[in-house]
Amino acid sequence: MPNILLTRIDNRLVHGQVGVTWVNHLGANLIVVANDEVSEDEIQQDLMEMVVPGSIGIRFFSIQTTIDVIHNAADEQHIFLVVKTPQDVLRLVEGGVPIDKVNIGNMHFSQGKIQLFSTVSVDEDDKEAFRKLRDLGVKLEVRRVPDERPDDIYKHL
């Protein structure tokens, strides 16, 4: 069983808050970025690697590759799984990745979305993915940084 400490939805993926603050809070030694586009974009990978301390590993996998390889993780790998969208989390859970808790950190506002929290905006597809995750027993919390009080997104769906 992979040792996934936390899964985070953040449309920015890895940045200072994720690469340092959350990693230190969780005690993670490996960040797995599960994203189809970034898994093939070396420039984005290089930019994300720059904010991660050298003692922390980082891997970039497509959603399907993550599903295929996550169960091969070594016991000593303490994984912080980072994705871009709730749909990505749903694909991972439906693909057998053992995710029981998801932190929602940042989902930018765009056309067709409504703002639920200062850093979280959703559309109907996002809401549907969250409802399916709830039905699958996944706990969801909105929290930008570790010392912030978590909020339950289900109350807002």
Coordinates of N, CA, C and O in Angstrom, one line a residue:
M1 N 0.9 -1.2 0.0 CA 0.0 0.0 0.0 C 0.9 1.2 0.0 O 1.7 1.4 0.9
P2 N 0.7 2.2 -1.0 CA 1.5 3.4 -1.0 C 1.2 4.3 0.2 O 0.1 4.3 0.7
N3 N 2.2 4.9 0.7 CA 2.1 5.8 1.9 C 1.8 7.2 1.4 O 2.7 8.1 1.4
I4 N 0.5 7.5 1.0 CA 0.1 8.8 0.5 C -0.3 9.6 1.8 O -1.3 9.3 2.4
L5 N 0.4 10.6 2.1 CA 0.1 11.4 3.3 C -1.0 12.3 3.0 O -1.9 12.5 3.9
L6 N -1.1 12.9 1.8 CA -2.2 13.8 1.5 C -2.2 14.0 0.0 O -1.2 13.9 -0.7
T7 N -3.4 14.2 -0.5 CA -3.6 14.6 -1.9 C -4.1 16.0 -1.9 O -5.0 16.3 -1.2
R8 N -3.5 16.8 -2.8 CA -3.9 18.2 -2.9 C -4.3 18.6 -4.3 O -3.6 18.3 -5.2
I9 N -5.4 19.3 -4.4 CA -5.9 19.9 -5.7 C -5.3 21.4 -5.6 O -5.7 22.1 -4.8
D10 N -4.5 21.7 -6.6 CA -4.0 23.0 -6.7 C -3.7 23.2 -8.2 O -2.8 22.6 -8.8
N11 N -4.5 24.2 -8.9 CA -4.3 24.3 -10.3 C -2.9 24.9 -10.7 O -2.5 24.8 -11.8
R12 N -2.2 25.3 -9.7 CA -0.8 25.8 -9.9 C 0.2 24.6 -9.8 O 1.4 24.8 -10.0
L13 N -0.3 23.5 -9.3 CA 0.5 22.3 -9.0 C 1.6 22.6 -7.9 O 1.3 23.0 -6.8
V14 N 2.9 22.6 -8.3 CA 3.9 22.8 -7.3 C 4.5 24.2 -7.3 O 4.9 24.7 -8.4
H15 N 4.4 24.9 -6.2 CA 4.9 26.3 -6.1 C 5.5 26.3 -4.6 O 5.5 25.3 -3.9
G16 N 5.9 27.5 -4.2 CA 6.5 27.6 -2.9 C 5.7 27.0 -1.7 O 6.2 26.3 -0.9
Q17 N 4.4 27.3 -1.7 CA 3.6 26.9 -0.6 C 3.5 25.3 -0.6 O 3.5 24.7 0.5
V18 N 3.4 24.7 -1.8 CA 3.4 23.3 -1.8 C 4.8 22.7 -1.6 O 4.9 21.7 -0.9
G19 N 5.7 23.2 -2.3 CA 7.1 22.6 -2.3 C 7.8 22.7 -1.0 O 8.7 22.0 -0.8
V20 N 7.4 23.7 -0.2 CA 8.1 23.9 1.1 C 7.2 23.7 2.3 O 7.3 22.8 3.1
T21 N 6.2 24.6 2.4 CA 5.3 24.7 3.5 C 4.6 23.3 3.8 O 4.6 22.8 4.9
W22 N 3.9 22.8 2.8 CA 3.1 21.6 2.9 C 4.0 20.4 3.1 O 3.8 19.5 3.9
V23 N 5.1 20.3 2.3 CA 6.1 19.2 2.4 C 6.6 19.1 3.9 O 6.6 18.0 4.5
N24 N 7.0 20.3 4.4 CA 7.5 20.2 5.8 C 6.4 19.9 6.8 O 6.7 19.1 7.7
H25 N 5.2 20.4 6.6 CA 4.1 20.1 7.5 C 3.8 18.6 7.5 O 3.6 18.0 8.6
L26 N 3.8 18.0 6.4 CA 3.4 16.6 6.2 C 4.6 15.6 6.6 O 4.3 14.5 6.9
G27 N 5.8 16.1 6.4 CA 6.9 15.2 6.6 C 7.1 14.3 5.3 O 7.6 13.2 5.4
A28 N 6.7 14.9 4.2 CA 6.8 14.1 2.9 C 8.3 14.2 2.4 O 9.0 15.1 2.7
N29 N 8.6 13.1 1.8 CA 10.0 13.1 1.1 C 9.9 12.9 -0.4 O 10.9 12.7 -1.1
L30 N 8.6 12.8 -0.9 CA 8.4 12.6 -2.3 C 7.1 13.3 -2.7 O 6.1 13.1 -2.1
I31 N 7.2 14.2 -3.7 CA 6.0 14.8 -4.3 C 5.8 14.1 -5.6 O 6.7 14.0 -6.4
V32 N 4.5 13.6 -5.8 CA 4.1 13.0 -7.1 C 3.1 14.0 -7.7 O 2.1 14.2 -7.1
V33 N 3.5 14.6 -8.8 CA 2.6 15.4 -9.6 C 1.9 14.5 -10.6 O 2.5 14.0 -11.5
A34 N 0.6 14.4 -10.5 CA -0.2 13.5 -11.4 C -1.0 14.5 -12.3 O -2.0 15.1 -11.9
N35 N -0.4 14.7 -13.5 CA -1.0 15.6 -14.5 C -0.6 15.2 -15.9 O 0.6 15.1 -16.2
D36 N -1.5 15.0 -16.8 CA -1.2 14.5 -18.1 C -0.3 15.5 -18.9 O 0.6 15.1 -19.5
E37 N -0.6 16.8 -18.8 CA 0.1 17.8 -19.6 C 1.5 17.9 -19.0 O 2.5 17.9 -19.8
V38 N 1.7 18.1 -17.7 CA 3.0 18.4 -17.1 C 3.9 17.2 -17.2 O 5.1 17.3 -17.3
S39 N 3.3 16.0 -17.3 CA 4.1 14.8 -17.4 C 5.0 14.8 -18.7 O 5.9 14.0 -18.8
E40 N 4.6 15.6 -19.6 CA 5.3 15.7 -20.9 C 5.9 17.0 -21.2 O 6.4 17.3 -22.3
D41 N 5.9 17.9 -20.2 CA 6.4 19.3 -20.4 C 7.6 19.5 -19.5 O 7.5 19.9 -18.3
E42 N 8.8 19.4 -20.1 CA 10.0 19.5 -19.3 C 10.2 20.9 -18.7 O 10.8 21.1 -17.7
I43 N 9.8 21.9 -19.4 CA 10.0 23.3 -18.9 C 9.2 23.5 -17.6 O 9.7 24.0 -16.6
Q44 N 7.9 23.1 -17.6 CA 7.1 23.2 -16.4 C 7.7 22.3 -15.3 O 7.7 22.8 -14.1
Q45 N 8.2 21.1 -15.6 CA 8.8 20.3 -14.6 C 10.0 21.0 -14.0 O 10.2 21.0 -12.8
D46 N 10.9 21.6 -14.9 CA 12.1 22.3 -14.4 C 11.7 23.4 -13.4 O 12.3 23.6 -12.4
L47 N 10.7 24.2 -13.8 CA 10.2 25.3 -12.9 C 9.7 24.8 -11.6 O 10.0 25.4 -10.5
M48 N 9.0 23.7 -11.6 CA 8.5 23.1 -10.3 C 9.6 22.6 -9.5 O 9.6 22.7 -8.2
E49 N 10.6 21.9 -10.1 CA 11.7 21.3 -9.4 C 12.5 22.4 -8.6 O 13.1 22.2 -7.6
M50 N 12.6 23.6 -9.2 CA 13.3 24.7 -8.6 C 12.8 25.1 -7.2 O 13.6 25.6 -6.4
V51 N 11.6 24.9 -6.9 CA 11.0 25.4 -5.6 C 11.0 24.3 -4.6 O 10.7 24.5 -3.4
V52 N 11.5 23.1 -5.0 CA 11.5 21.9 -4.0 C 12.9 21.8 -3.5 O 13.8 21.7 -4.2
P53 N 13.0 21.7 -2.1 CA 14.3 21.4 -1.6 C 15.0 20.2 -2.1 O 14.3 19.2 -2.5
G54 N 16.3 20.2 -2.2 CA 17.0 19.1 -2.8 C 16.8 17.7 -2.1 O 17.0 16.7 -2.7
S55 N 16.5 17.8 -0.9 CA 16.3 16.5 -0.1 C 14.9 15.8 -0.4 O 14.7 14.7 0.0
I56 N 14.1 16.5 -1.2 CA 12.7 16.0 -1.5 C 12.7 15.6 -2.9 O 13.1 16.3 -3.8
G57 N 12.3 14.3 -3.2 CA 12.1 13.8 -4.5 C 10.8 14.4 -5.2 O 9.9 14.7 -4.5
I58 N 10.8 14.5 -6.5 CA 9.6 14.9 -7.2 C 9.5 14.1 -8.5 O 10.5 13.9 -9.2
R59 N 8.4 13.6 -8.8 CA 8.1 12.8 -10.0 C 6.9 13.4 -10.7 O 6.0 13.9 -10.0
F60 N 6.9 13.3 -12.0 CA 5.8 13.8 -12.8 C 5.3 12.7 -13.7 O 6.0 12.1 -14.5
F61 N 4.0 12.3 -13.4 CA 3.4 11.2 -14.0 C 2.1 11.6 -14.6 O 1.4 12.5 -14.1
S62 N 1.6 11.0 -15.7 CA 0.3 11.2 -16.2 C -0.7 10.5 -15.2 O -0.2 9.8 -14.3
I63 N -1.9 10.8 -15.3 CA -2.9 10.2 -14.4 C -2.9 8.7 -14.5 O -2.8 8.0 -13.5
Q64 N -2.8 8.2 -15.7 CA -2.8 6.7 -15.9 C -1.5 6.1 -15.4 O -1.6 5.0 -14.7
T65 N -0.4 6.7 -15.6 CA 0.9 6.2 -15.1 C 0.8 6.2 -13.6 O 1.3 5.2 -12.9
T66 N 0.3 7.2 -13.0 CA 0.2 7.2 -11.5 C -0.6 6.0 -11.0 O -0.2 5.3 -10.1
I67 N -1.8 5.8 -11.7 CA -2.6 4.6 -11.3 C -1.8 3.3 -11.5 O -1.9 2.4 -10.6
D68 N -1.0 3.2 -12.5 CA -0.3 2.0 -12.8 C 0.9 1.8 -11.9 O 1.3 0.6 -11.6
V69 N 1.6 2.9 -11.4 CA 2.8 2.7 -10.6 C 2.7 3.0 -9.1 O 3.7 2.6 -8.4
I70 N 1.7 3.6 -8.7 CA 1.7 4.1 -7.3 C 1.8 2.9 -6.3 O 2.4 3.1 -5.2
H71 N 1.3 1.8 -6.6 CA 1.3 0.6 -5.7 C 2.7 0.0 -5.7 O 3.0 -0.8 -4.8
N72 N 3.7 0.5 -6.5 CA 5.1 0.0 -6.4 C 5.9 0.9 -5.5 O 7.1 0.7 -5.4
A73 N 5.3 1.9 -4.9 CA 6.0 2.8 -4.0 C 6.7 2.1 -2.9 O 6.1 1.1 -2.3
A74 N 7.9 2.4 -2.5 CA 8.6 1.8 -1.4 C 8.0 2.3 -0.1 O 7.4 3.4 0.0
D75 N 8.1 1.5 1.0 CA 7.5 1.9 2.3 C 8.1 3.2 2.8 O 7.4 3.9 3.5
E76 N 9.4 3.4 2.5 CA 10.0 4.7 3.0 C 9.6 5.9 2.2 O 10.0 7.0 2.6
Q77 N 8.8 5.8 1.2 CA 8.4 6.9 0.4 C 7.1 7.5 1.1 O 6.1 6.8 1.1
H78 N 7.2 8.7 1.6 CA 6.1 9.4 2.2 C 5.6 10.4 1.2 O 6.2 11.5 1.0
I79 N 4.5 10.1 0.5 CA 4.1 10.8 -0.7 C 3.1 11.9 -0.5 O 2.1 11.7 0.2
F80 N 3.4 13.0 -1.1 CA 2.5 14.1 -1.2 C 2.0 14.2 -2.7 O 2.8 14.4 -3.5
L81 N 0.8 13.8 -2.9 CA 0.2 13.7 -4.3 C -0.4 15.0 -4.6 O -1.3 15.5 -3.9
V82 N 0.0 15.6 -5.8 CA -0.6 16.9 -6.2 C -1.2 16.8 -7.6 O -0.6 16.2 -8.5
V83 N -2.4 17.2 -7.7 CA -3.2 17.2 -8.9 C -3.7 18.6 -9.2 O -3.8 19.5 -8.3
K84 N -4.2 18.8 -10.4 CA -4.7 20.1 -10.9 C -6.2 20.2 -10.7 O -6.7 21.3 -10.4
T85 N -7.0 19.2 -10.8 CA -8.5 19.3 -10.8 C -9.1 18.2 -10.0 O -8.6 17.1 -9.7
P86 N -10.4 18.4 -9.5 CA -11.1 17.3 -8.9 C -11.4 16.1 -9.8 O -11.5 15.0 -9.3
Q87 N -11.5 16.4 -11.1 CA -11.7 15.3 -12.0 C -10.4 14.4 -12.0 O -10.6 13.2 -12.2
D88 N -9.3 15.0 -11.9 CA -8.0 14.1 -11.8 C -8.1 13.2 -10.5 O -7.7 12.1 -10.6
V89 N -8.5 13.8 -9.4 CA -8.6 13.0 -8.2 C -9.6 11.8 -8.4 O -9.3 10.7 -8.1
L90 N -10.7 12.2 -9.0 CA -11.7 11.1 -9.3 C -11.2 10.0 -10.1 O -11.4 8.8 -9.8
R91 N -10.5 10.4 -11.2 CA -9.9 9.3 -12.1 C -8.9 8.5 -11.3 O -8.9 7.3 -11.5
L92 N -8.1 9.1 -10.4 CA -7.2 8.3 -9.6 C -7.9 7.4 -8.6 O -7.5 6.2 -8.6
V93 N -8.9 7.9 -7.9 CA -9.7 7.0 -7.0 C -10.3 5.9 -7.7 O -10.3 4.7 -7.3
E94 N -11.0 6.2 -8.9 CA -11.7 5.2 -9.6 C -10.7 4.2 -10.2 O -11.0 3.0 -10.5
G95 N -9.4 4.6 -10.4 CA -8.4 3.7 -10.9 C -7.7 2.9 -9.8 O -6.8 2.2 -10.1
G96 N -8.1 3.1 -8.6 CA -7.6 2.2 -7.5 C -6.5 2.9 -6.7 O -5.9 2.2 -5.8
V97 N -6.3 4.1 -6.8 CA -5.3 4.8 -6.0 C -6.0 5.1 -4.6 O -7.0 5.6 -4.6
P98 N -5.3 4.6 -3.5 CA -5.9 4.7 -2.2 C -5.9 6.1 -1.6 O -5.0 6.5 -0.9
I99 N -6.9 6.9 -2.0 CA -6.9 8.3 -1.5 C -8.2 8.4 -0.6 O -9.3 8.1 -1.0
D100 N -7.9 8.8 0.7 CA -9.1 8.9 1.6 C -9.3 10.4 2.0 O -10.4 10.7 2.5
K101 N -8.3 11.2 1.7 CA -8.4 12.6 2.1 C -7.8 13.5 1.1 O -6.7 13.2 0.6
V102 N -8.5 14.6 0.7 CA -8.1 15.5 -0.3 C -8.1 16.9 0.3 O -9.1 17.4 0.9
N103 N -7.0 17.6 0.1 CA -6.9 19.1 0.5 C -7.2 19.9 -0.8 O -6.5 19.6 -1.8
I104 N -8.1 20.8 -0.8 CA -8.4 21.7 -1.9 C -7.7 23.0 -1.6 O -8.2 23.7 -0.7
G105 N -6.7 23.3 -2.3 CA -5.9 24.5 -2.0 C -6.2 25.7 -2.9 O -6.4 26.8 -2.5
N106 N -6.3 25.4 -4.2 CA -6.5 26.5 -5.2 C -7.1 26.0 -6.4 O -6.6 25.1 -7.1
M107 N -8.3 26.6 -6.8 CA -8.9 26.4 -8.0 C -9.4 27.8 -8.5 O -10.3 28.3 -8.0
H108 N -8.6 28.3 -9.5 CA -8.8 29.7 -10.0 C -10.2 29.9 -10.5 O -10.9 29.0 -11.1
F109 N -10.7 31.1 -10.4 CA -11.9 31.5 -11.0 C -11.7 31.7 -12.5 O -10.7 32.1 -13.0
S110 N -12.7 31.3 -13.3 CA -12.7 31.5 -14.7 C -14.2 31.5 -15.2 O -15.1 31.2 -14.4
Q111 N -14.4 31.8 -16.4 CA -15.7 31.9 -17.0 C -16.5 30.6 -16.7 O -16.1 29.5 -16.9
G112 N -17.7 30.8 -16.1 CA -18.6 29.7 -15.9 C -18.5 29.1 -14.5 O -19.2 28.2 -14.1
K113 N -17.5 29.6 -13.7 CA -17.3 29.1 -12.3 C -17.9 30.1 -11.3 O -18.0 31.3 -11.6
I114 N -18.2 29.6 -10.1 CA -18.7 30.4 -9.0 C -17.6 30.3 -7.9 O -17.1 29.2 -7.7
Q115 N -17.4 31.3 -7.2 CA -16.5 31.3 -6.1 C -17.1 30.8 -4.8 O -18.1 31.4 -4.3
L116 N -16.6 29.7 -4.3 CA -17.1 29.2 -3.0 C -16.2 29.7 -1.8 O -16.8 29.9 -0.7
F117 N -15.0 29.9 -2.0 CA -14.0 30.3 -1.0 C -13.1 31.3 -1.7 O -13.0 31.4 -3.0
S118 N -12.2 32.0 -1.0 CA -11.4 33.0 -1.6 C -10.5 32.4 -2.7 O -10.1 33.1 -3.7
T119 N -10.1 31.2 -2.5 CA -9.2 30.6 -3.5 C -9.8 29.4 -4.2 O -9.1 28.6 -4.9
V120 N -11.1 29.2 -4.1 CA -11.7 28.0 -4.7 C -13.0 28.4 -5.4 O -13.9 28.9 -4.8
S121 N -12.9 28.2 -6.8 CA -14.1 28.5 -7.6 C -14.4 27.2 -8.4 O -13.5 26.5 -8.8
V122 N -15.7 26.9 -8.6 CA -16.1 25.6 -9.2 C -17.1 25.8 -10.2 O -17.9 26.8 -10.2
D123 N -17.2 24.8 -11.1 CA -18.3 24.8 -12.1 C -19.1 23.5 -11.8 O -18.8 22.8 -10.8
E124 N -20.1 23.2 -12.6 CA -20.9 22.0 -12.3 C -20.1 20.7 -12.4 O -20.4 19.8 -11.7
D125 N -19.2 20.7 -13.4 CA -18.3 19.5 -13.5 C -17.5 19.2 -12.2 O -17.4 18.1 -11.8
D126 N -17.0 20.3 -11.6 CA -16.2 20.2 -10.4 C -17.1 19.7 -9.3 O -16.8 18.8 -8.5
K127 N -18.3 20.3 -9.2 CA -19.3 19.9 -8.1 C -19.6 18.4 -8.2 O -19.7 17.7 -7.3
E128 N -19.8 18.0 -9.5 CA -20.2 16.6 -9.7 C -19.0 15.6 -9.3 O -19.3 14.6 -8.7
A129 N -17.8 16.0 -9.6 CA -16.6 15.2 -9.2 C -16.5 15.2 -7.7 O -16.3 14.1 -7.1
F130 N -16.8 16.3 -7.0 CA -16.7 16.3 -5.6 C -17.8 15.4 -5.0 O -17.6 14.7 -4.0
R131 N -19.0 15.4 -5.6 CA -20.1 14.6 -5.1 C -19.7 13.1 -5.2 O -20.0 12.3 -4.3
K132 N -19.2 12.8 -6.4 CA -18.8 11.4 -6.6 C -17.7 10.9 -5.6 O -17.7 9.8 -5.1
L133 N -16.7 11.8 -5.4 CA -15.7 11.5 -4.4 C -16.3 11.3 -3.0 O -15.9 10.4 -2.3
R134 N -17.3 12.2 -2.6 CA -18.0 12.0 -1.3 C -18.6 10.6 -1.3 O -18.5 9.9 -0.3
D135 N -19.3 10.2 -2.4 CA -20.0 8.9 -2.4 C -19.0 7.8 -2.3 O -19.3 6.7 -1.9
L136 N -17.7 8.0 -2.7 CA -16.7 7.0 -2.6 C -16.0 7.0 -1.3 O -15.0 6.3 -1.1
G137 N -16.4 7.9 -0.4 CA -15.9 8.0 1.0 C -14.6 8.8 1.1 O -13.9 8.7 2.2
V138 N -14.4 9.7 0.2 CA -13.2 10.6 0.3 C -13.6 11.8 1.0 O -14.6 12.5 0.7
K139 N -12.8 12.2 2.0 CA -13.0 13.4 2.8 C -12.3 14.5 2.1 O -11.2 14.4 1.6
L140 N -13.0 15.7 1.9 CA -12.5 16.8 1.2 C -12.5 18.0 2.2 O -13.5 18.3 2.9
E141 N -11.3 18.7 2.2 CA -11.2 19.9 3.0 C -10.6 21.1 2.2 O -9.8 20.8 1.3
V142 N -11.1 22.3 2.4 CA -10.5 23.5 1.8 C -9.6 24.1 2.8 O -10.0 24.3 3.9
R143 N -8.3 24.2 2.4 CA -7.3 24.8 3.3 C -6.1 25.2 2.4 O -5.5 24.3 1.8
R144 N -5.8 26.4 2.4 CA -4.6 26.9 1.6 C -3.3 26.5 2.2 O -2.4 26.1 1.5
V145 N -3.2 26.8 3.6 CA -1.9 26.5 4.2 C -2.2 25.6 5.5 O -3.3 25.6 6.0
P146 N -1.2 24.9 6.0 CA -1.4 24.0 7.1 C -1.9 24.6 8.4 O -2.7 24.0 9.0
D147 N -1.6 25.9 8.7 CA -2.0 26.4 9.9 C -3.4 27.1 9.8 O -3.9 27.7 10.8
E148 N -4.0 27.0 8.7 CA -5.4 27.5 8.5 C -6.4 26.5 8.9 O -6.2 25.3 8.7
R149 N -7.5 26.9 9.5 CA -8.6 26.0 9.9 C -9.2 25.4 8.6 O -9.6 26.1 7.7
P150 N -9.3 24.1 8.5 CA -10.0 23.5 7.3 C -11.5 23.7 7.3 O -12.1 23.9 8.3
D151 N -12.0 23.8 6.1 CA -13.4 24.0 5.9 C -13.9 22.8 5.0 O -13.2 22.4 4.1
D152 N -15.1 22.4 5.3 CA -15.7 21.3 4.6 C -16.4 21.8 3.3 O -17.4 22.5 3.4
I153 N -15.9 21.4 2.2 CA -16.5 21.8 0.9 C -17.9 21.3 0.7 O -18.8 21.9 0.0
Y154 N -18.2 20.1 1.3 CA -19.5 19.5 1.1 C -20.7 20.4 1.5 O -21.8 20.3 1.0
K155 N -20.4 21.2 2.5 CA -21.5 22.1 3.0 C -21.9 23.2 1.9 O -22.9 23.8 2.0
H156 N -21.0 23.3 0.9 CA -21.2 24.4 -0.1 C -21.6 23.8 -1.5 O -21.7 24.5 -2.4
L157 N -21.8 22.5 -1.5 CA -22.2 21.9 -2.8 C -23.7 21.8 -2.8 O -24.4 21.4 -3.7

